[in-house]
Coordinates of C-alpha atoms and ligand atoms in Angstrom, one line a residue:
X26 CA 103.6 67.8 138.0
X27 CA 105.3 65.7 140.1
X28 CA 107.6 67.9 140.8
X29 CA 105.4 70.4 141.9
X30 CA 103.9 68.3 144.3
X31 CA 107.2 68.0 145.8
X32 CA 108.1 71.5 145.7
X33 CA 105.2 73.1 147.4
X34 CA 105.5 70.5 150.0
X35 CA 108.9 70.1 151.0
X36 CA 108.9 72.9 153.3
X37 CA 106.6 71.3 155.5
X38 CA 108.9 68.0 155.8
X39 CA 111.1 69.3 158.4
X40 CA 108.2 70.3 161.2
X41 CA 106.4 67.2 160.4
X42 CA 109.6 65.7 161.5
X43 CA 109.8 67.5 165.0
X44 CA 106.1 67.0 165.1
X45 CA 106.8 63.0 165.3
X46 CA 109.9 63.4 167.1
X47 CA 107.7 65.7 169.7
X48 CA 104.4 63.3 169.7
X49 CA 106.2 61.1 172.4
X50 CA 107.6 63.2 174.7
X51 CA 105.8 66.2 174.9
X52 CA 102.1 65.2 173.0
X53 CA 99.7 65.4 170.7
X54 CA 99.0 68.9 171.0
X55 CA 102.5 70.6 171.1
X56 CA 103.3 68.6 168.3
X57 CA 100.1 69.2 166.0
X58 CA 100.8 73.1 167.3
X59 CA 104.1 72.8 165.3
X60 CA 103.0 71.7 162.4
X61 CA 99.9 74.0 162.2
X62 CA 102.5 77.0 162.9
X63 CA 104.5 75.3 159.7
X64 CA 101.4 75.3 157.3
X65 CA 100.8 78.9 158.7
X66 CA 103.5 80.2 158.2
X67 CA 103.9 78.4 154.4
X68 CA 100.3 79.9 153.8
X69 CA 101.7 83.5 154.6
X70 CA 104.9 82.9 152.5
X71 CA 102.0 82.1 150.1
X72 CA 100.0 84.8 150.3
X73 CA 102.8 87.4 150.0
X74 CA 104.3 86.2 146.7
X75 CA 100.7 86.6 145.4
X76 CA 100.3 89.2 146.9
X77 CA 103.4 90.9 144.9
X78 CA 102.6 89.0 141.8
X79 CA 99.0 91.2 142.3
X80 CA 100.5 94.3 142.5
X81 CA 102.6 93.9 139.9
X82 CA 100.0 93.0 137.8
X83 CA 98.4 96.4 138.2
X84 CA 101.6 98.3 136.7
X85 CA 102.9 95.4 134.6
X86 CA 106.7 96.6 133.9
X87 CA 109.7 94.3 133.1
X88 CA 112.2 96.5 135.3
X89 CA 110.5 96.1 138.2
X90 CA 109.6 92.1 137.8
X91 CA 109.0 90.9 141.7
X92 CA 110.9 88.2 142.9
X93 CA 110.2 85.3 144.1
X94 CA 111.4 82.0 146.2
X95 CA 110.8 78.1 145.9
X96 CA 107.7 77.4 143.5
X97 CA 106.8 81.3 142.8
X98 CA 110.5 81.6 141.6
X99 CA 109.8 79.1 139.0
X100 CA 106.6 80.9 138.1
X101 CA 108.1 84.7 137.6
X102 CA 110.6 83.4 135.6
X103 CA 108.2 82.0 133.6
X104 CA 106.4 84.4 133.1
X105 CA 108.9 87.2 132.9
X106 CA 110.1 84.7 129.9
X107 CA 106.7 85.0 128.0
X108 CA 106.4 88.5 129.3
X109 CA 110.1 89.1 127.4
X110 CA 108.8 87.3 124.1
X111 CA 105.4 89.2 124.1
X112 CA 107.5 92.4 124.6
X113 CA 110.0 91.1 121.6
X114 CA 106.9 90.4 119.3
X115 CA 105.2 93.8 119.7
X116 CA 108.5 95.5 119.2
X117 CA 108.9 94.2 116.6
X118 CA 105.5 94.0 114.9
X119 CA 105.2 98.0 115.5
X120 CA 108.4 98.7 113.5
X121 CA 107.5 96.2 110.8
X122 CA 103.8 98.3 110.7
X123 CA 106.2 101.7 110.8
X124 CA 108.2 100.2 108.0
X125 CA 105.0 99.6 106.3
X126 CA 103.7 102.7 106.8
X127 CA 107.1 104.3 105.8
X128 CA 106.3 102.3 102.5
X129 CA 102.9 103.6 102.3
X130 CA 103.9 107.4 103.0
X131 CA 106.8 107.0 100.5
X132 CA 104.1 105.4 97.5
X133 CA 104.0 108.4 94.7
X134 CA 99.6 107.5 94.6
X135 CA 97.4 108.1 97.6
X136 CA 96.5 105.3 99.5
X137 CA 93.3 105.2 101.7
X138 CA 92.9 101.9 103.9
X139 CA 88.6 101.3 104.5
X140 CA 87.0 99.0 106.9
X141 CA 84.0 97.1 106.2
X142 CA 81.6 100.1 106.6
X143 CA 83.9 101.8 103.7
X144 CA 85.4 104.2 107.0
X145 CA 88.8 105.9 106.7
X146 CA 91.4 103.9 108.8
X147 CA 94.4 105.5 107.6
X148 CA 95.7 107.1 104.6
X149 CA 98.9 108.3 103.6
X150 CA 99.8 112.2 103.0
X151 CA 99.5 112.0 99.6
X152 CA 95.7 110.9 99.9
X153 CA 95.8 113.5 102.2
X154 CA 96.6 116.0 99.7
X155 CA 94.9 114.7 96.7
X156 CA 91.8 113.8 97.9
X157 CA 91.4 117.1 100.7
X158 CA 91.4 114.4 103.6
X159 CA 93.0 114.8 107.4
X160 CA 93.6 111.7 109.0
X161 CA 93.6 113.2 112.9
X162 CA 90.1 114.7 112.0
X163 CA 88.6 112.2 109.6
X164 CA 89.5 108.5 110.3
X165 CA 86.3 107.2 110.8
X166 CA 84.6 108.6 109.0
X167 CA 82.5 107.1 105.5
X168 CA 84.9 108.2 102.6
X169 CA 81.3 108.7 100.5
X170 CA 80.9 111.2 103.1
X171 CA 84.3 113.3 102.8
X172 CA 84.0 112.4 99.0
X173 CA 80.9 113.8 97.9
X174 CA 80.3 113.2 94.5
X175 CA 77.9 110.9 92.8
X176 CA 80.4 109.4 90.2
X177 CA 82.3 108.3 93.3
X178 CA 79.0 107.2 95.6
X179 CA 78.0 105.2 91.9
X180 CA 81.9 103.3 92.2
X181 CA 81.8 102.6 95.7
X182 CA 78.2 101.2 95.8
X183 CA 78.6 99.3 92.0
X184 CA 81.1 96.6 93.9
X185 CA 82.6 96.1 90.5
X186 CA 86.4 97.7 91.0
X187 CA 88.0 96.1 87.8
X188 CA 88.5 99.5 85.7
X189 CA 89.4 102.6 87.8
X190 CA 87.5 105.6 87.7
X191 CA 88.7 109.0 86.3
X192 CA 87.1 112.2 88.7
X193 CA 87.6 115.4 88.2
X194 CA 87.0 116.6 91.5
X195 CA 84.6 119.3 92.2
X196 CA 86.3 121.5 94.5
X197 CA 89.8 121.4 92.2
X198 CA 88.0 120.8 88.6
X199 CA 91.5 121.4 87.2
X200 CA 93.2 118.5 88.3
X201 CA 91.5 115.2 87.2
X202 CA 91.9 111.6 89.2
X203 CA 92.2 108.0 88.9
X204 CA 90.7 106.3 91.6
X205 CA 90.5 102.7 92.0
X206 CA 89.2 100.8 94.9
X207 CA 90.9 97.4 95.7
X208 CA 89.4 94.7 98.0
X209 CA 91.5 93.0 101.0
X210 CA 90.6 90.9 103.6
X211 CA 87.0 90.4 105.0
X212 CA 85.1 93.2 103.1
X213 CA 87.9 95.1 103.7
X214 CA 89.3 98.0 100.7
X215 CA 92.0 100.3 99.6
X216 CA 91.5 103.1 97.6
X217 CA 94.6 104.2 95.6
X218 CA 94.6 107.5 93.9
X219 CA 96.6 109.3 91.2
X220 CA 97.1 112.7 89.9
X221 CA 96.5 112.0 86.0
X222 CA 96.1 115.5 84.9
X223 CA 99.3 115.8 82.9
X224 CA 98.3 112.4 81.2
X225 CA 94.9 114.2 80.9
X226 CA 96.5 117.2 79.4
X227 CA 98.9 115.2 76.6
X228 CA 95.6 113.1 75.7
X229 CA 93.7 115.7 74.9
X230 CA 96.6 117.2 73.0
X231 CA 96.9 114.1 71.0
X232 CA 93.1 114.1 70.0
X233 CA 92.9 117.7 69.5
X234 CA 96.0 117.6 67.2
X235 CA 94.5 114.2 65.4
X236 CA 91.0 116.5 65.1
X237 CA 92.7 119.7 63.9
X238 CA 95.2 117.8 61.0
X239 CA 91.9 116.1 59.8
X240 CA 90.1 119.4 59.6
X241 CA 92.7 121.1 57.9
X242 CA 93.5 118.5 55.5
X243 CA 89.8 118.2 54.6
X244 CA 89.2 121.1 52.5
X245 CA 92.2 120.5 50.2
X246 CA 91.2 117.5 49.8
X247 CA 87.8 118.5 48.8
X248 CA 89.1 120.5 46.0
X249 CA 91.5 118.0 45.2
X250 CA 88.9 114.8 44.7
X251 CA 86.4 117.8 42.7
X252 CA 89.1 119.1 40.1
X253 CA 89.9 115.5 39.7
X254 CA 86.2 114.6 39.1
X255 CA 85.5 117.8 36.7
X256 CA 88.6 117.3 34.7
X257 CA 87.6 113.6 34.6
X258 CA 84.4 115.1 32.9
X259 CA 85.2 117.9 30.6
X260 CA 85.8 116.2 27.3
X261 CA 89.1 115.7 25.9
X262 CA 90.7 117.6 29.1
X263 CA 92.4 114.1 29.9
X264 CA 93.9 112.3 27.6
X265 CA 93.4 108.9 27.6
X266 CA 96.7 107.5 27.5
X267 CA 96.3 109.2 31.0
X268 CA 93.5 108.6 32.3
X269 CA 94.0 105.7 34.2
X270 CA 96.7 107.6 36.4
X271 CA 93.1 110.2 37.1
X272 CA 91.8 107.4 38.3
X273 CA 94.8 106.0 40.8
X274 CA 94.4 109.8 42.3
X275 CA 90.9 110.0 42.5
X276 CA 90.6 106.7 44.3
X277 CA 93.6 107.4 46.8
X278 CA 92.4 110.9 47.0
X279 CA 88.8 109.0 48.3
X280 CA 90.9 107.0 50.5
X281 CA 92.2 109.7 52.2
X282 CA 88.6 111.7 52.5
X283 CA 87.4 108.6 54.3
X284 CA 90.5 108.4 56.6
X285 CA 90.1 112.2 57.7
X286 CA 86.0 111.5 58.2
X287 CA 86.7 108.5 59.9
X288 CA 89.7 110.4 62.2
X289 CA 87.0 113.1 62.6
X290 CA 84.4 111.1 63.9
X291 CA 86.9 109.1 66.2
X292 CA 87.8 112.7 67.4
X293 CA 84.2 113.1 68.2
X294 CA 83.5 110.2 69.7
X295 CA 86.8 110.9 72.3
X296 CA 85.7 114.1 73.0
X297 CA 82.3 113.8 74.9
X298 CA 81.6 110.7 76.8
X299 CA 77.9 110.8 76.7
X300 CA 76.2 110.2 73.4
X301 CA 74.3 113.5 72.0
X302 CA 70.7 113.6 71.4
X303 CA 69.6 110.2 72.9
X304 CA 66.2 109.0 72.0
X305 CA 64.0 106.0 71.1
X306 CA 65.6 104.6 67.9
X307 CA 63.0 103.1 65.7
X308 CA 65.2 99.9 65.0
X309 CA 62.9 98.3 62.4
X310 CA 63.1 101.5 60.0
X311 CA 66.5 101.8 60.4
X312 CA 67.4 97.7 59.3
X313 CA 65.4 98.5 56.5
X314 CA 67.2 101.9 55.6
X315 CA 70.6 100.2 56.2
X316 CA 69.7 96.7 53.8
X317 CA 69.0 99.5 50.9
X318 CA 72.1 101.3 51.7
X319 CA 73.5 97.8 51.9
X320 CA 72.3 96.2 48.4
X321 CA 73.3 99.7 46.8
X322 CA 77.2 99.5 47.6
X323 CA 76.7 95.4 47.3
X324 CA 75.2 96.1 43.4
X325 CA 73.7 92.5 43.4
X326 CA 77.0 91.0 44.1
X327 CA 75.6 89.0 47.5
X328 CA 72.4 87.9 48.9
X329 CA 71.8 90.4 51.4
X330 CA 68.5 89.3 54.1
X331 CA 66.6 91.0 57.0
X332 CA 66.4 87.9 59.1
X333 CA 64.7 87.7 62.2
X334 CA 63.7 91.5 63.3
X335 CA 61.8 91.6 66.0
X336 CA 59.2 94.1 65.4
X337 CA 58.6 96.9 68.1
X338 CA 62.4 96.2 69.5
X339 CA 63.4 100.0 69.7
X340 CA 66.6 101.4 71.3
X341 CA 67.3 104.4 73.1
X342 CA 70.6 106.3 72.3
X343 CA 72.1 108.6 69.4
X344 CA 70.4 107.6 66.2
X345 CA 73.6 108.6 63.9
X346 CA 75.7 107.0 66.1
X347 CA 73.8 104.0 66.0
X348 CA 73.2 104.3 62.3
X349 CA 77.1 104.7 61.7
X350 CA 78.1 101.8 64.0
X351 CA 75.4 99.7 62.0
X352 CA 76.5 100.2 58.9
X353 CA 80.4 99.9 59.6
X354 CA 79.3 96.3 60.3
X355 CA 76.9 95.3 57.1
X356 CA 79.6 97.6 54.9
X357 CA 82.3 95.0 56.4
X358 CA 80.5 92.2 55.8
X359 CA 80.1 93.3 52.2
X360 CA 83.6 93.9 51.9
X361 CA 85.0 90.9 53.2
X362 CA 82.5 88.5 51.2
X363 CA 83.3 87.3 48.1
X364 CA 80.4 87.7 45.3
X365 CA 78.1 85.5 45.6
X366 CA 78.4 85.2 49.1
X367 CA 75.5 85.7 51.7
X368 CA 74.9 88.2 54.7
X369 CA 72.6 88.5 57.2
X370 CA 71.1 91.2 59.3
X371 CA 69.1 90.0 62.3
X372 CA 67.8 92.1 65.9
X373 CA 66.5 90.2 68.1
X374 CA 66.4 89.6 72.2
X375 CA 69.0 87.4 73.1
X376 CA 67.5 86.7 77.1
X377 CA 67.5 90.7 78.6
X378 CA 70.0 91.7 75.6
X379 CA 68.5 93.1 72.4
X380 CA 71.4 91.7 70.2
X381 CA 72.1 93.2 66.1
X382 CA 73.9 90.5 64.0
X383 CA 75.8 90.7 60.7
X384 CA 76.6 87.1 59.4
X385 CA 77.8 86.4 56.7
X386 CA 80.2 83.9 54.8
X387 CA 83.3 85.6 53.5
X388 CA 86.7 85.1 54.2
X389 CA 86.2 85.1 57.8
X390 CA 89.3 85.4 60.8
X391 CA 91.9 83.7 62.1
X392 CA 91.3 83.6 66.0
X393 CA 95.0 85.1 66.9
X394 CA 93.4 88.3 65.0
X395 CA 89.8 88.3 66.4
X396 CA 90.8 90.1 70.1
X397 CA 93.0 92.7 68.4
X398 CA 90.4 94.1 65.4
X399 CA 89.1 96.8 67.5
X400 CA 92.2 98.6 67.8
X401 CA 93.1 101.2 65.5
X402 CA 94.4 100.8 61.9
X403 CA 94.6 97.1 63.1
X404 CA 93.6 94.9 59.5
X405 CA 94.6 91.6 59.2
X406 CA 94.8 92.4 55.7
X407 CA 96.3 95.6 54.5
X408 CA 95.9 95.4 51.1
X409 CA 92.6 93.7 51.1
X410 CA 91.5 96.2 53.4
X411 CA 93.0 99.2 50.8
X412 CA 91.6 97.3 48.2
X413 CA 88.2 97.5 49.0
X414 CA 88.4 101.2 50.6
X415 CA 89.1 100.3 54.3
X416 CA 90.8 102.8 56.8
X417 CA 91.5 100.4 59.5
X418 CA 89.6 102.9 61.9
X419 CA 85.8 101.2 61.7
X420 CA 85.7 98.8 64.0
X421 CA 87.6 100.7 66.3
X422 CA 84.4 103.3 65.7
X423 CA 81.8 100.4 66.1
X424 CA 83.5 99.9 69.6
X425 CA 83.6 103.4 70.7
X426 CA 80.1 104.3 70.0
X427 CA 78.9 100.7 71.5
X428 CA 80.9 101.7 74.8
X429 CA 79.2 105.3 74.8
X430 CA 75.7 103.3 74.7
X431 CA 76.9 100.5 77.3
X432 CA 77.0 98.0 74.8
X433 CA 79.5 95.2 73.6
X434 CA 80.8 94.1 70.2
X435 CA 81.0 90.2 70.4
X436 CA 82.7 88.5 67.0
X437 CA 82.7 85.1 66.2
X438 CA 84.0 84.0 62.8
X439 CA 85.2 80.6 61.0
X440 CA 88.2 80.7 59.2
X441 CA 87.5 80.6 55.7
X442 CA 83.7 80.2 55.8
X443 CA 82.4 83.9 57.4
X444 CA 82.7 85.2 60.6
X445 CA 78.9 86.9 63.0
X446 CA 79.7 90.5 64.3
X447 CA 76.7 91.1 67.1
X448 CA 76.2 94.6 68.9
X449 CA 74.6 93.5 72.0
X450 CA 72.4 96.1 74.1
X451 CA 72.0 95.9 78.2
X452 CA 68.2 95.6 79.0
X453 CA 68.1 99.7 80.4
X454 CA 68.6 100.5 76.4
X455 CA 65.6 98.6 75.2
X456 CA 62.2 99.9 74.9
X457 CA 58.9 98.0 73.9
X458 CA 57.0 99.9 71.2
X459 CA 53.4 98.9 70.8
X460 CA 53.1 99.6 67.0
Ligands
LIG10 P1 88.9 98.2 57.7 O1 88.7 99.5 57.2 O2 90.3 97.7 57.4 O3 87.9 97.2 57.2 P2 87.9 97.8 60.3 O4 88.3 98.4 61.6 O5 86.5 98.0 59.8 O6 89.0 98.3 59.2 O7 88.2 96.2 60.4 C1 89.4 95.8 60.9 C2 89.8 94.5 60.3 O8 88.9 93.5 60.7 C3 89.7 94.5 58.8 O9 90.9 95.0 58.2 C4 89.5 93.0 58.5 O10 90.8 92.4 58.4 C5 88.8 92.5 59.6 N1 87.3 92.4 59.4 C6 86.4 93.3 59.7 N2 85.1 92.8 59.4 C7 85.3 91.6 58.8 C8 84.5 90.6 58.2 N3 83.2 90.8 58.2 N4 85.0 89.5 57.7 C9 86.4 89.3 57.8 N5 87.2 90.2 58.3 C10 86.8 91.4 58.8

C-alpha cells in the first residue's frame, strides 16, 4: 500500500518543488498556479488511462490489451495476468467437457443428461437414435414429454431407479429397451439406454426351447409311468425277482414328470408378466384346502396346525398361482421335517403386510445357503432333495409367482432346529371381507 501511495504521488514532487522554490520570488499565486497545473495535468493522465481501460472493457480482447504508464502499468499487467489465467482455465475446461463429450458420444448405450425439472440437457447420438430424440430441437424439453409412455412416466415419477426398466417402445415395438435412470448432483439424472433386443430374442429362445423339450417329452413320459403302472398291476406280468427294478423306473420316471411340470410352469410363469385371471382369493378356504392336501402327502407323519388365520384376510391375484406357490412351501416343510416333527401354517397382518408362514422344525439351513435357494435347481441337498421327490425348481416357482403378485419370499431358518418360509403381500393386494 505504501507503495502505492508513493507511486500516484511522485509525479507531483517535482512542481511542488518549483512551487517552493517560486513562493519567494515570484508569490503565492504563481507558485500555487504550478502546482494546480501539476494535479491537472496528473488528473488528465488519470482520466485517459481509465478512459482506455473503459473502452477496452467493452470489447475485452487479449491482443489489443491497452497500455499503460506509472501506477496503471502495474494495473494492466495485472490484470492482463488474470485475464491470461482466466483465458488458460476456460481453454482448457472446454476441451476437457469436449473430451467428455467425445467419451459420451463414443459410449455403445444412450446417454440423456436431465436437470432438476427431468428436462433434456444433452444427450449423445446414440440416445438420439434409440430413443427418436434431437438435441437442436428438443433440449429442454421434459423427457416424459418426448417419451410418452406410461411405463416410462410410472419410472420417472416412482423415484426408485435401483432395477432398470425394459420398454418396448411404441413407435418401434420391435426393438425392446433397457432404460435406467441414475441420480447426480442436486436432483440432477442421467438416463442411460440400451438396445437389448438381441438379448431379448436369445431369452426367449431359451424359454421357448426349455417349454417345447418339456412338452415333447411329456407325452412319452405319460406312457412310460402308465405301462409301468399296468404292468405293475396285471398279475404275474412281473416277476418278482424283478419287481423292485419296476419300482426304481416308476419312481425316476415320476421324477422326471414333476421336472417337466415344474419346467412347464416356470415356462409359464416367464412368459406373461401379469398374472391371469386375478380376483379376490378367499384365503381362509384355501389354508384349509391346502392343510388336507398337506396331512394327506404327510400320512400322520407330523403335526400339521392352522395357526393364527385371520378370518376375512382375502387376497387379490391368480388363485392357482397362489394355490401352487402355497403349497410348494407346506410340501417343503413336509419334506424337510423329520417324522414327528411339527409345521405350521399361519396368515395374518404383519403392520400393512398380509404375511403366510410355514414353520416348522426340520432340518432347517445353513445361512451361506439361505440367499441362493431361490435360484434354479439350487438344493443344499441333492440327494435329500431326490430322495424325497424334489426338482430343485420350487422355490424358484414360489419366487416367480410372488414377484408377478408384488410380493416377497422372506426365509428365516435355525440350523438344525427348522427354518419359517413367509410370503408377504403389499397392502394394494389385500382386501377386507366382511363374512
Ligand atoms: P427341492 O425340490 O429340491 O425341494 P426347492 O426349490 O423347493 O427344491 O428348494 C430348494 C432347496 O431349499 C431344497 O433343496 C432344500 O435344500 C431347501 N429347502 C427348501 N425348503 C426347506 C425347508 N422347509 N427346510 C429345509 N430346507 C429347505
Amino acid at each position: 500500500m505504501q507503495d502505492f501511495w508513493w507511486r500516484t504521488t511522485w509525479p507531483l514532487l517535482p512542481a511542488a518543488l518549483i512551487s517552493l522554490i517560486l513562493w519567494p520570488t515570484a508569490g503565492a499565486h504563481i507558485a500555487l498556479a504550478v502546482l494546480c497545473a501539476a494535479m491537472l495535468l496528473l488528473l488528465l493522465k488519470h482520466l485517459f488511462q481509465l478512459r482506455q481501460l473503459m473502452t477496452w472493457l467493452k470489447r475485452p480482447d487479449l491482443e489489443a490489451f491497452p497500455w499503460g504508464s506509472g501506477i496503471w502499468e502495474d494495473v494492466f499487467a495485472s490484470l492482463y495476468q488474470e485475464l491470461r489465467r482466466h483465458v488458460r482455465n476456460e481453454t482448457q475446461l472446454i476441451s476437457e467437457l469436449e473430451r467428455l463429450r467425445q467419451a459420451a458420444r463414443a459410449l455403445p448405450d444412450g446417454v440423456v443428461m436431465l436437470n432438476e425439472n427431468d428436462q433434456i440437457e444433452w444427450c449423445n447420438p446414440i440416445a438420439e437414435r434409440l430413443l427418436g430424440l434431437r438435441l437442436e430441437h428438443d433440449a429442454h424439453q421434459p423427457i416424459s414429454y418426448l417419451l410418452r409412455q406410461t411405463e416410462f412416466s410410472e419410472y420417472l415419477n416412482a423415484r426408485n431407479y435401483a432395477t432398470p426398466l425394459m420398454l418396448k417402445l411404441s413407435r418401434n415395438p420391435d426393438m425392446t429397451l433397457e432404460l435406467q435412470l441414475v441420480p447426480f448432483g442436486v436432483n440432477r439424472k442421467l438416463l442411460i439406454c440400451r438396445d437389448i433386443t438381441h438379448l431379448e430374442k436369445i431369452e426367449t429362445m431359451r424359454r421357448d426351447f426349455v417349454a417345447n423339450v418339456s412338452h415333447e417329452l411329456r407325452t412319452p413320459l405319460t406312457v412310460i409311468s402308465g405301462f409301468l403302472e399296468t404292468l405293475k398291476d396285471i398279475e404275474g406280468a412281473v416277476p418278482e425277482t424283478i419287481r423292485h427294478y419296476f419300482d426304481l423306473m416308476e419312481t425316476q420316471a415320476n421324477r422326471m414328470r414333476n421336472l417337466v411340470n415344474d419346467l412347464l410352469t416356470l415356462s409359464r410363469l416367464e412368459s406373461s408378466p401379469t398374472p391371469a385371471q386375478e380376483k379376490e382369493i378367499d384365503v381362509d378356504t384355501l389354508l384349509e384346502h391346502l392343510h388336507k392336501e398337506a396331512l394327506n402327502l404327510s400320512g400322520g407323519r407330523h403335526c400339521i396346525i392352522l395357526d393364527g388365520i385371520e378370518p376375512g384376510l382375502h387376497l387379490i391375484g391368480s388363485e392357482e398361482e397362489i394355490h401352487s406357490a402355497f403349497s410348494n412351501l407346506v410340501n417343503n416343510a413336509i419334506r424337510y421335517t423329520p417324522d414327528g416333527g411339527e409345521i405350521r401354517l399361519s396368515w395374518k397382518l404383519r403392520g400393512q403386510e398380509a404375511v403366510f408362514s410355514v414353520q416348522d422344525t426340520g432340518i432347517g439351513i445353513e445361512p451361506q445357503h439361505i440367499p441362493r435357494l431361490t435360484e434354479r435347481f439350487y438344493r443344499v441337498d441333492r440327494a435329500r432333495s431326490r430322495e424325497t421327490g424334489g426338482t430343485g425348481l420350487g422355490l424358484s416357482i414360489v419366487k416367480h409367482i410372488l414377484t408377478r403378485h408384488q410380493a416377497r419370499l422372506e426365509i428365516s431358518s435355525d440350523y438344525g432346529k427348522g427354518s419359517t418360509f413367509s410370503a408377504v403381500f403389499p397392502r394394494d393386494r389385500i382386501v377386507r371381507s366382511d363374512h
